[in-house]
Amino acid sequence: MRKFVIKGNICYSKTSDELCIIENGYVVCENGICTGVYEELPECYAIFPFYDYTDKIIIPGFTDLHVHAPQYSFRGLGMDLELIGWLDTHTFVEEAKYSDLEYADNAYGIFAEDLLNSATTRACVFGTIHPEATALLMEKLDNTGIKAYVGKVNMDRNSLGNLCEKSPEEAFADTEKWITGNMGFENVKPILTPRFIPTCSDGLMEKLSILQQKYSLPVQSHLSENLGEIQWVKELCPGTAFYGEAYDRHGMFGKPLPAIMAHCVHSSQDELELMKKQNVFIAHCPESNTNLSSGIAPVRTFLDMGIKTGLGSDIAAGSSLSLFKAMAMAIQCSKLRWRLKDQSLAPLRIEEVFYLATKGGGEFFGNAGSFEQGYEFDAVIIDDSTLKHPQKLNARERLERLVYLAEDRHIIAKFVSGRKLFEKII
Ligand code: GUN
Ligand code: FE
C-alpha cells in the first residue's frame, strides 16, 4: 500500500532556519508517510517501486492557510479600494451569485482544477454563506485529492441583504445541517467560518460557539487586517481591549480548539501574546495586504515570538494561487518594512519563507509539510529545465530562483499522503 521511493533534489525544512537539501537523494514513502531521506538508498528499499526524478526539484507541498474559493472568479480585478470598500463593492456582490448552483458548479470547477495544478497540497478554504454551494465546493476539492478544510461562511450583519443569514437561530440550523451532512469526505473536512467580527453579531457568535464545541471544530477568520476595520470592531464590541478578544470571549481564539486568523497586520502586543498562548495560527497574506493597502505584517516578530505562522494566497485580495508568489512577496514586503518602518526587524530570508509555506502552515494539518520521518508524504516535483542559464546552479540556487520567479507552471507531478494526484508526461 503506497510504498515507493522517489529520487531527485530533495528540499525540506527542519526549522525556519534550517533548509535541508539533498542533491539527487532519495525519499521513502510507506503507507502515505515519509519514513526516511537518504543520500544513498538502503538495500532494504531496493525492491520498492521507484520514481526516477533525477535532477528535478522535489519539495513538500505547500499549505495555503487562507483562500476564498468563490473569489477566484474576480482575481486581479477591482483592486483600487481598501478592505471595507472592496468587500462592499466587489466581494459581496460576487459571493451573492453562489446562491445559483449552476454558477457555483462552474466557478468551483475552475478553482478546483487550478488548485490541483498548483504546488499547493493542503488548503484552508472559505466558501460563501450558501450551504449547498459550499457542499459542492467540498465535493470538487475532495475529488482532486488535495487535503482541505472548507468553511461555509457565517455572517448576519453589515452585508448585502441577500448575503446575510436571517437570524442566529436560522444560521445555527443551516450550519449544523451543513456540518453533519459533510463530515464523510476522504480529504475534506468542515471548519467553522465566522467571516469577521463586523459581519457577525454577538448572537451569531454565541450560536457558532455551541456548534464549535459540539463537533470539536477548528475555526478560521480574519483579524486586525486594516486600521479602519479595527476601529469599527472597537465600536461594535465595547469592553474589548483588542480585536482578538471579540473572538476569544466566544472561545474562538485557539486552545483547546485550533484557530487560524488571517492577516494580523496591526495586531497589538497583547493580541499577539494571547495568540502565542493559545496556539492561534496566523495566515500571512502579503499580496492581499499590498493590494488592499492594508499594511505589512511584522512576520519577523511572529517568528521571534514563536507564534505558529503560515502563508495564504487570500484570493481575490491576492491575485495568485501560487505560494511561490506569496513567498516572494513575504520577503519583498519584509524588506520594505525594514527599510521604511522598523529597522529592528530584519527582512525574511528564503529559508524562512520556505518554512512558512511548507512546515509552518502544514502544522495546522498535523505532521505535514516536511520530509522528516513520520510526516505525511506530500510532494511536488518541479522540472525547471526550460529556465535556461549558462552557469552551473546548485539545487539551493534553483529553489531560490523558483521562489523569486513566483510561478507554478514547472510542476510535473504531485503527491498527497502518498497518493499521486497527477503526473504530466513531458
Ligand atoms: N475580511 C472579511 N472578509 C474578507 C475577505 O473576503 N477578504 C479579506 N482579505 N479580508 C476580509
Ligand atoms: Fe480573506
Coordinates of C-alpha atoms and ligand atoms in Angstrom, one line a residue:
M1 CA 0.0 0.0 0.0
R2 CA 1.5 3.3 -1.1
K3 CA 5.1 2.1 -0.7
F4 CA 7.6 3.7 -3.0
V5 CA 10.9 5.6 -3.4
I6 CA 11.4 9.0 -5.1
K7 CA 14.8 10.1 -6.4
G8 CA 15.6 13.8 -7.0
N9 CA 16.9 17.0 -5.4
I10 CA 15.1 16.7 -2.0
C11 CA 14.4 20.1 -0.4
Y12 CA 12.7 20.4 3.0
S13 CA 12.7 22.5 6.2
K14 CA 13.5 21.3 9.7
T15 CA 13.2 24.7 11.3
S16 CA 12.6 28.2 10.0
D17 CA 16.5 28.5 9.8
E18 CA 17.4 25.1 8.6
L19 CA 16.6 24.2 5.0
C20 CA 17.9 20.7 4.1
I21 CA 18.8 19.9 0.5
I22 CA 20.0 16.5 -0.7
E23 CA 21.0 16.6 -4.3
N24 CA 19.9 13.5 -6.1
G25 CA 18.9 11.9 -2.9
Y26 CA 16.0 9.5 -2.0
V27 CA 12.8 9.9 0.0
V28 CA 10.9 6.8 1.0
C29 CA 7.1 6.7 1.4
E30 CA 5.4 3.8 3.3
N31 CA 1.6 3.8 3.8
G32 CA 1.4 7.5 2.9
I33 CA 4.1 8.5 5.5
C34 CA 7.7 9.6 5.0
T35 CA 10.0 7.1 6.5
G36 CA 13.4 8.5 5.6
V37 CA 15.5 10.7 3.4
Y38 CA 18.8 9.2 2.2
E39 CA 21.9 10.2 0.1
E40 CA 22.3 6.5 -0.9
L41 CA 19.3 4.2 -1.0
P42 CA 19.5 1.5 1.7
E43 CA 19.4 -2.0 0.3
C44 CA 16.1 -2.9 2.0
Y45 CA 14.2 -0.3 -0.2
A46 CA 15.7 -1.6 -3.5
I47 CA 12.5 -3.7 -4.0
F48 CA 10.1 -0.7 -3.6
P49 CA 8.5 0.8 -6.7
F50 CA 10.8 3.7 -7.8
Y51 CA 10.1 7.1 -9.4
D52 CA 13.2 8.5 -11.0
Y53 CA 13.1 12.3 -10.9
T54 CA 16.8 12.7 -11.1
D55 CA 17.8 16.4 -11.3
K56 CA 14.2 17.6 -10.7
I57 CA 13.4 19.7 -7.6
I58 CA 11.3 17.8 -5.0
I59 CA 9.6 19.8 -2.3
P60 CA 6.9 19.0 0.2
G61 CA 3.6 20.5 -1.0
F62 CA 2.6 24.0 0.2
T63 CA -0.2 24.8 2.6
D64 CA -2.4 27.7 1.6
L65 CA -3.7 28.7 5.0
H66 CA -6.2 31.2 3.7
V67 CA -8.0 31.3 0.4
H68 CA -11.6 32.3 -0.7
A69 CA -12.7 29.9 -3.4
P70 CA -15.7 32.0 -4.6
Q71 CA -13.5 35.0 -5.1
Y72 CA -11.3 33.2 -7.6
S73 CA -13.6 34.4 -10.4
F74 CA -12.7 38.0 -9.9
R75 CA -9.0 37.7 -9.0
G76 CA -6.9 40.5 -10.5
L77 CA -10.0 42.8 -10.8
G78 CA -11.2 45.8 -8.7
M79 CA -8.1 46.4 -6.7
D80 CA -8.2 50.1 -6.2
L81 CA -10.1 50.1 -2.8
E82 CA -9.3 49.3 0.8
L83 CA -10.8 46.4 2.6
I84 CA -14.3 47.5 3.6
G85 CA -15.0 49.4 0.3
W86 CA -13.6 46.4 -1.7
L87 CA -15.9 44.0 0.2
D88 CA -19.0 46.1 -0.4
T89 CA -18.2 47.0 -4.0
H90 CA -16.9 43.7 -5.4
T91 CA -16.7 40.8 -3.0
F92 CA -20.2 40.6 -1.5
V93 CA -21.7 41.2 -5.0
E94 CA -19.8 38.2 -6.4
E95 CA -20.3 35.9 -3.4
A96 CA -24.1 36.5 -3.6
K97 CA -24.1 34.8 -7.0
Y98 CA -23.3 31.4 -5.3
S99 CA -27.0 31.0 -4.4
D100 CA -27.1 29.8 -8.0
L101 CA -25.8 26.3 -8.0
E102 CA -25.1 26.3 -11.7
Y103 CA -22.8 29.3 -11.3
A104 CA -21.2 27.7 -8.3
D105 CA -20.6 24.5 -10.2
N106 CA -18.8 26.3 -13.0
A107 CA -16.8 28.6 -10.8
Y108 CA -15.8 25.9 -8.3
G109 CA -14.8 23.6 -11.1
I110 CA -12.3 26.2 -12.4
F111 CA -11.0 26.8 -8.8
A112 CA -10.5 23.1 -8.0
E113 CA -8.7 22.4 -11.3
D114 CA -6.3 25.3 -10.9
L115 CA -5.6 24.5 -7.3
L116 CA -4.9 20.9 -8.3
N117 CA -2.3 22.1 -10.8
S118 CA -0.6 24.4 -8.3
A119 CA 2.1 23.5 -5.8
T120 CA -0.5 23.5 -3.0
T121 CA -1.3 20.2 -1.4
R122 CA -3.3 21.4 1.6
A123 CA -5.6 24.4 2.0
C124 CA -8.0 26.2 4.4
V125 CA -10.7 27.5 2.2
F126 CA -13.7 29.9 2.7
G127 CA -16.8 29.2 0.7
T128 CA -19.9 31.5 0.9
I129 CA -22.9 31.6 3.3
H130 CA -24.7 29.1 0.9
P131 CA -24.7 25.5 2.3
E132 CA -25.4 23.8 -1.0
A133 CA -22.8 25.6 -2.9
T134 CA -20.2 25.0 -0.2
A135 CA -21.0 21.3 -0.2
L136 CA -20.4 21.3 -4.0
L137 CA -17.0 23.0 -3.4
M138 CA -16.1 20.3 -0.8
E139 CA -17.1 17.6 -3.3
K140 CA -14.9 19.1 -6.0
L141 CA -11.9 19.6 -3.8
D142 CA -12.3 16.1 -2.4
N143 CA -12.1 14.7 -5.9
T144 CA -8.8 16.4 -6.5
G145 CA -7.1 14.6 -3.6
I146 CA -5.9 17.8 -2.0
K147 CA -6.4 17.9 1.7
A148 CA -8.6 20.8 2.8
Y149 CA -10.6 22.4 5.5
V150 CA -13.6 24.1 3.9
G151 CA -15.9 26.6 5.7
K152 CA -19.5 27.7 5.0
V153 CA -19.2 31.4 5.8
N154 CA -21.3 32.8 8.6
M155 CA -22.4 36.5 8.5
D156 CA -25.6 38.2 9.7
R157 CA -24.9 41.9 9.6
N158 CA -23.2 44.7 7.6
S159 CA -23.5 42.9 4.3
L160 CA -25.9 42.8 1.3
G161 CA -29.5 41.7 2.2
N162 CA -29.1 38.6 0.1
L163 CA -25.8 37.8 1.7
C164 CA -26.9 37.8 5.3
E165 CA -28.2 35.0 7.4
K166 CA -31.7 35.9 8.6
S167 CA -31.1 35.2 12.3
P168 CA -28.6 33.5 14.6
E169 CA -31.2 30.6 15.0
E170 CA -31.5 30.1 11.3
A171 CA -27.7 30.3 10.8
F172 CA -27.3 27.7 13.6
A173 CA -29.7 25.3 12.0
D174 CA -28.3 25.8 8.4
T175 CA -24.7 25.4 9.7
E176 CA -25.4 22.3 11.8
K177 CA -27.1 20.7 8.8
W178 CA -24.2 21.6 6.6
I179 CA -21.7 20.2 9.2
T180 CA -23.5 16.9 9.7
G181 CA -24.1 16.4 6.0
N182 CA -20.5 17.0 5.0
M183 CA -18.3 15.1 7.5
G184 CA -17.8 12.0 5.4
F185 CA -15.3 13.2 2.7
E186 CA -12.0 11.4 2.5
N187 CA -9.9 14.5 2.0
V188 CA -12.0 17.5 3.0
K189 CA -13.3 18.5 6.4
P190 CA -15.6 21.3 7.7
I191 CA -14.2 24.3 9.5
L192 CA -16.3 26.9 11.4
T193 CA -16.0 30.2 9.5
P194 CA -17.4 33.4 11.0
R195 CA -16.3 35.8 8.3
F196 CA -15.0 38.5 10.7
I197 CA -16.5 40.5 13.6
P198 CA -18.0 43.3 11.6
T199 CA -20.3 40.8 9.9
C200 CA -21.1 38.6 12.9
S201 CA -23.4 39.6 15.7
D202 CA -22.8 38.5 19.3
G203 CA -25.9 36.3 18.9
L204 CA -24.5 34.6 15.9
M205 CA -21.1 34.1 17.6
E206 CA -22.8 32.5 20.6
K207 CA -24.6 30.0 18.4
L208 CA -21.5 29.2 16.4
S209 CA -19.6 28.6 19.6
I210 CA -22.1 25.9 20.5
L211 CA -21.5 24.2 17.2
Q212 CA -17.8 24.5 17.6
Q213 CA -17.9 22.7 21.0
K214 CA -20.4 20.1 19.9
Y215 CA -18.5 19.0 16.8
S216 CA -15.0 19.9 18.0
L217 CA -14.4 22.1 15.0
P218 CA -11.4 24.3 14.1
V219 CA -12.2 27.9 13.3
Q220 CA -10.9 30.3 10.6
S221 CA -11.5 34.0 10.4
H222 CA -9.8 37.4 9.8
L223 CA -8.1 39.6 12.4
S224 CA -6.5 43.1 12.5
E225 CA -6.2 43.4 8.8
N226 CA -7.0 47.1 8.3
L227 CA -6.9 50.2 10.6
G228 CA -10.5 51.2 9.8
E229 CA -11.7 47.7 10.4
I230 CA -10.0 47.6 13.8
Q231 CA -11.6 50.9 14.8
W232 CA -15.0 49.6 13.7
V233 CA -14.6 46.5 15.8
K234 CA -13.8 48.7 18.8
E235 CA -17.1 50.4 18.3
L236 CA -19.0 47.2 17.7
C237 CA -17.5 45.4 20.7
P238 CA -17.3 47.9 23.6
G239 CA -15.3 46.4 26.5
T240 CA -12.8 44.5 24.4
A241 CA -9.2 45.6 24.9
F242 CA -8.2 44.4 21.4
Y243 CA -9.8 42.8 18.3
G244 CA -8.9 39.2 19.2
E245 CA -10.9 39.4 22.4
A246 CA -14.0 39.6 20.3
Y247 CA -13.3 36.0 19.2
D248 CA -11.8 34.9 22.5
R249 CA -14.9 35.8 24.5
H250 CA -16.7 33.2 22.4
G251 CA -14.0 30.6 22.8
M252 CA -13.0 31.0 19.1
F253 CA -9.4 32.1 19.6
G254 CA -7.4 28.9 19.8
K255 CA -6.9 26.4 22.7
P256 CA -8.3 24.0 23.1
L257 CA -9.7 24.0 19.6
P258 CA -7.4 25.1 16.7
A259 CA -7.9 28.5 15.0
I260 CA -6.4 30.4 12.1
M261 CA -6.6 34.1 11.9
A262 CA -5.7 35.8 8.6
H263 CA -3.5 38.9 8.4
C264 CA -2.7 40.3 11.9
V265 CA -1.1 43.2 10.1
H266 CA -1.8 45.6 13.0
S267 CA -2.1 43.3 16.0
S268 CA -1.1 44.8 19.3
Q269 CA 1.5 43.1 21.6
D270 CA -1.3 41.9 23.9
E271 CA -3.2 40.4 20.9
L272 CA 0.0 38.6 19.7
E273 CA 0.7 37.3 23.2
L274 CA -2.7 35.8 23.5
M275 CA -2.3 34.1 20.1
K276 CA 1.0 32.7 21.2
K277 CA -0.5 31.4 24.5
Q278 CA -3.5 29.8 22.7
N279 CA -1.7 28.4 19.7
V280 CA -3.6 30.5 17.2
F281 CA -2.1 30.2 13.7
I282 CA -1.5 33.4 11.7
A283 CA -2.1 33.2 7.9
H284 CA 0.3 35.8 6.5
C285 CA -1.1 37.1 3.1
P286 CA 1.4 39.6 1.7
E287 CA -0.2 40.0 -1.7
S288 CA -3.6 40.8 -0.2
N289 CA -2.1 43.2 2.3
T290 CA -0.4 45.0 -0.6
N291 CA -3.3 45.1 -3.0
L292 CA -5.8 46.4 -0.3
S293 CA -3.2 48.8 1.1
S294 CA -3.6 47.1 4.5
G295 CA 0.0 47.4 5.5
I296 CA 2.9 45.0 6.1
A297 CA 2.6 42.4 8.9
P298 CA 5.6 42.0 11.2
V299 CA 6.3 38.4 10.4
R300 CA 9.8 38.6 12.0
T301 CA 8.0 39.4 15.3
F302 CA 5.7 36.4 14.8
L303 CA 8.7 34.1 14.2
D304 CA 10.7 35.6 17.1
M305 CA 7.7 35.1 19.5
G306 CA 7.2 31.5 18.3
I307 CA 3.7 32.2 17.0
K308 CA 2.5 29.5 14.6
T309 CA 2.6 31.1 11.1
G310 CA 1.9 30.0 7.6
L311 CA 1.2 31.7 4.2
G312 CA -2.1 32.4 2.5
S313 CA -2.9 33.5 -1.0
D314 CA -6.1 35.2 0.2
I315 CA -7.7 35.1 -3.3
A316 CA -9.1 37.5 -4.5
A317 CA -7.5 40.2 -2.4
G318 CA -4.4 38.3 -3.5
S319 CA -4.5 37.6 -7.3
S320 CA -2.4 34.4 -7.4
L321 CA -2.9 30.9 -6.1
S322 CA 0.9 30.4 -6.3
L323 CA 2.5 30.1 -2.9
F324 CA 5.8 30.8 -4.6
K325 CA 4.4 34.3 -5.2
A326 CA 3.3 34.5 -1.5
M327 CA 6.9 33.6 -0.5
A328 CA 8.5 36.1 -2.8
M329 CA 6.1 38.8 -1.6
A330 CA 6.6 37.9 2.0
I331 CA 10.3 38.6 1.6
Q332 CA 9.8 41.7 -0.5
C333 CA 7.3 43.2 1.9
S334 CA 9.5 42.5 4.8
K335 CA 12.4 44.3 3.1
L336 CA 10.2 47.4 2.5
R337 CA 9.0 47.3 6.1
W338 CA 12.6 47.0 7.4
R339 CA 13.8 49.9 5.1
L340 CA 10.8 52.2 5.7
K341 CA 9.3 51.4 9.0
D342 CA 11.3 49.4 11.5
Q343 CA 15.0 48.6 11.2
S344 CA 14.9 46.4 14.3
L345 CA 13.1 43.7 12.3
A346 CA 15.4 42.1 9.8
P347 CA 13.9 41.1 6.4
L348 CA 12.8 37.5 5.9
R349 CA 15.1 35.0 4.1
I350 CA 14.4 32.2 1.6
E351 CA 14.8 29.6 4.4
E352 CA 12.2 31.3 6.5
V353 CA 9.5 31.8 3.8
F354 CA 10.0 28.2 2.5
Y355 CA 9.4 27.0 6.1
L356 CA 6.3 29.2 6.3
A357 CA 4.8 27.8 3.1
T358 CA 5.6 24.2 4.0
K359 CA 6.1 23.1 7.6
G360 CA 4.8 26.3 9.2
G361 CA 1.3 26.2 7.6
G362 CA 1.4 22.4 7.3
E363 CA 1.4 22.1 11.1
F364 CA -2.3 23.0 11.0
F365 CA -2.9 19.6 9.4
G366 CA -0.6 17.8 11.9
N367 CA 2.7 16.4 10.6
A368 CA 2.6 17.9 7.2
G369 CA 4.9 20.0 5.1
S370 CA 8.3 18.3 5.5
F371 CA 10.1 15.1 4.5
E372 CA 11.1 14.3 8.1
Q373 CA 10.3 10.9 9.4
G374 CA 6.7 10.5 10.3
Y375 CA 5.4 13.3 8.1
E376 CA 2.6 12.8 5.6
F377 CA 4.1 12.1 2.2
D378 CA 3.1 15.2 0.3
A379 CA 5.5 16.0 -2.6
V380 CA 5.6 18.3 -5.6
I381 CA 8.0 17.6 -8.4
I382 CA 9.3 20.6 -10.4
D383 CA 11.1 20.4 -13.7
D384 CA 12.8 23.8 -14.2
S385 CA 14.9 22.7 -17.2
T386 CA 13.1 25.2 -19.5
L387 CA 14.5 28.1 -17.4
K388 CA 17.8 28.2 -19.3
H389 CA 21.0 29.6 -17.8
P390 CA 24.7 29.5 -18.9
Q391 CA 26.2 28.9 -15.5
K392 CA 26.0 25.9 -13.2
L393 CA 23.4 26.3 -10.4
N394 CA 23.0 24.0 -7.4
A395 CA 19.6 22.9 -6.1
R396 CA 19.6 25.6 -3.4
E397 CA 20.0 28.3 -6.1
R398 CA 17.4 26.7 -8.3
L399 CA 14.9 26.7 -5.5
E400 CA 15.7 30.3 -4.7
R401 CA 15.1 31.3 -8.3
L402 CA 11.8 29.4 -8.4
V403 CA 10.6 31.5 -5.4
Y404 CA 11.5 34.8 -6.9
L405 CA 10.1 33.9 -10.4
A406 CA 6.9 33.0 -8.5
E407 CA 5.1 30.7 -10.9
D408 CA 3.7 27.2 -10.6
R409 CA 4.0 26.2 -14.2
H410 CA 7.0 24.0 -13.9
I411 CA 5.3 21.4 -11.8
I412 CA 5.2 17.9 -13.4
A413 CA 3.8 15.7 -10.6
K414 CA 2.1 16.0 -7.2
F415 CA 1.6 13.5 -4.3
V416 CA -0.6 13.9 -1.3
S417 CA -0.4 11.5 1.7
G418 CA 1.4 9.1 -0.7
R419 CA -1.2 9.2 -3.4
K420 CA -0.2 10.5 -6.8
L421 CA -2.7 13.2 -7.9
F422 CA -1.2 13.7 -11.4
E423 CA 1.9 13.3 -13.5
K424 CA 2.5 15.2 -16.7
I425 CA 4.2 13.4 -19.5
I426 CA 7.0 15.7 -20.8
Ligands
GUN1 N1 -12.3 40.4 5.9 C1 -13.6 39.9 5.8 N2 -13.8 39.3 4.7 C2 -12.7 39.3 3.9 C3 -12.3 38.8 2.7 O1 -13.1 38.2 1.9 N3 -11.1 39.1 2.3 C4 -10.2 39.8 3.1 N4 -8.9 40.0 2.6 N5 -10.5 40.2 4.3 C5 -11.7 40.0 4.7
FE2 FE -9.5 36.7 3.5

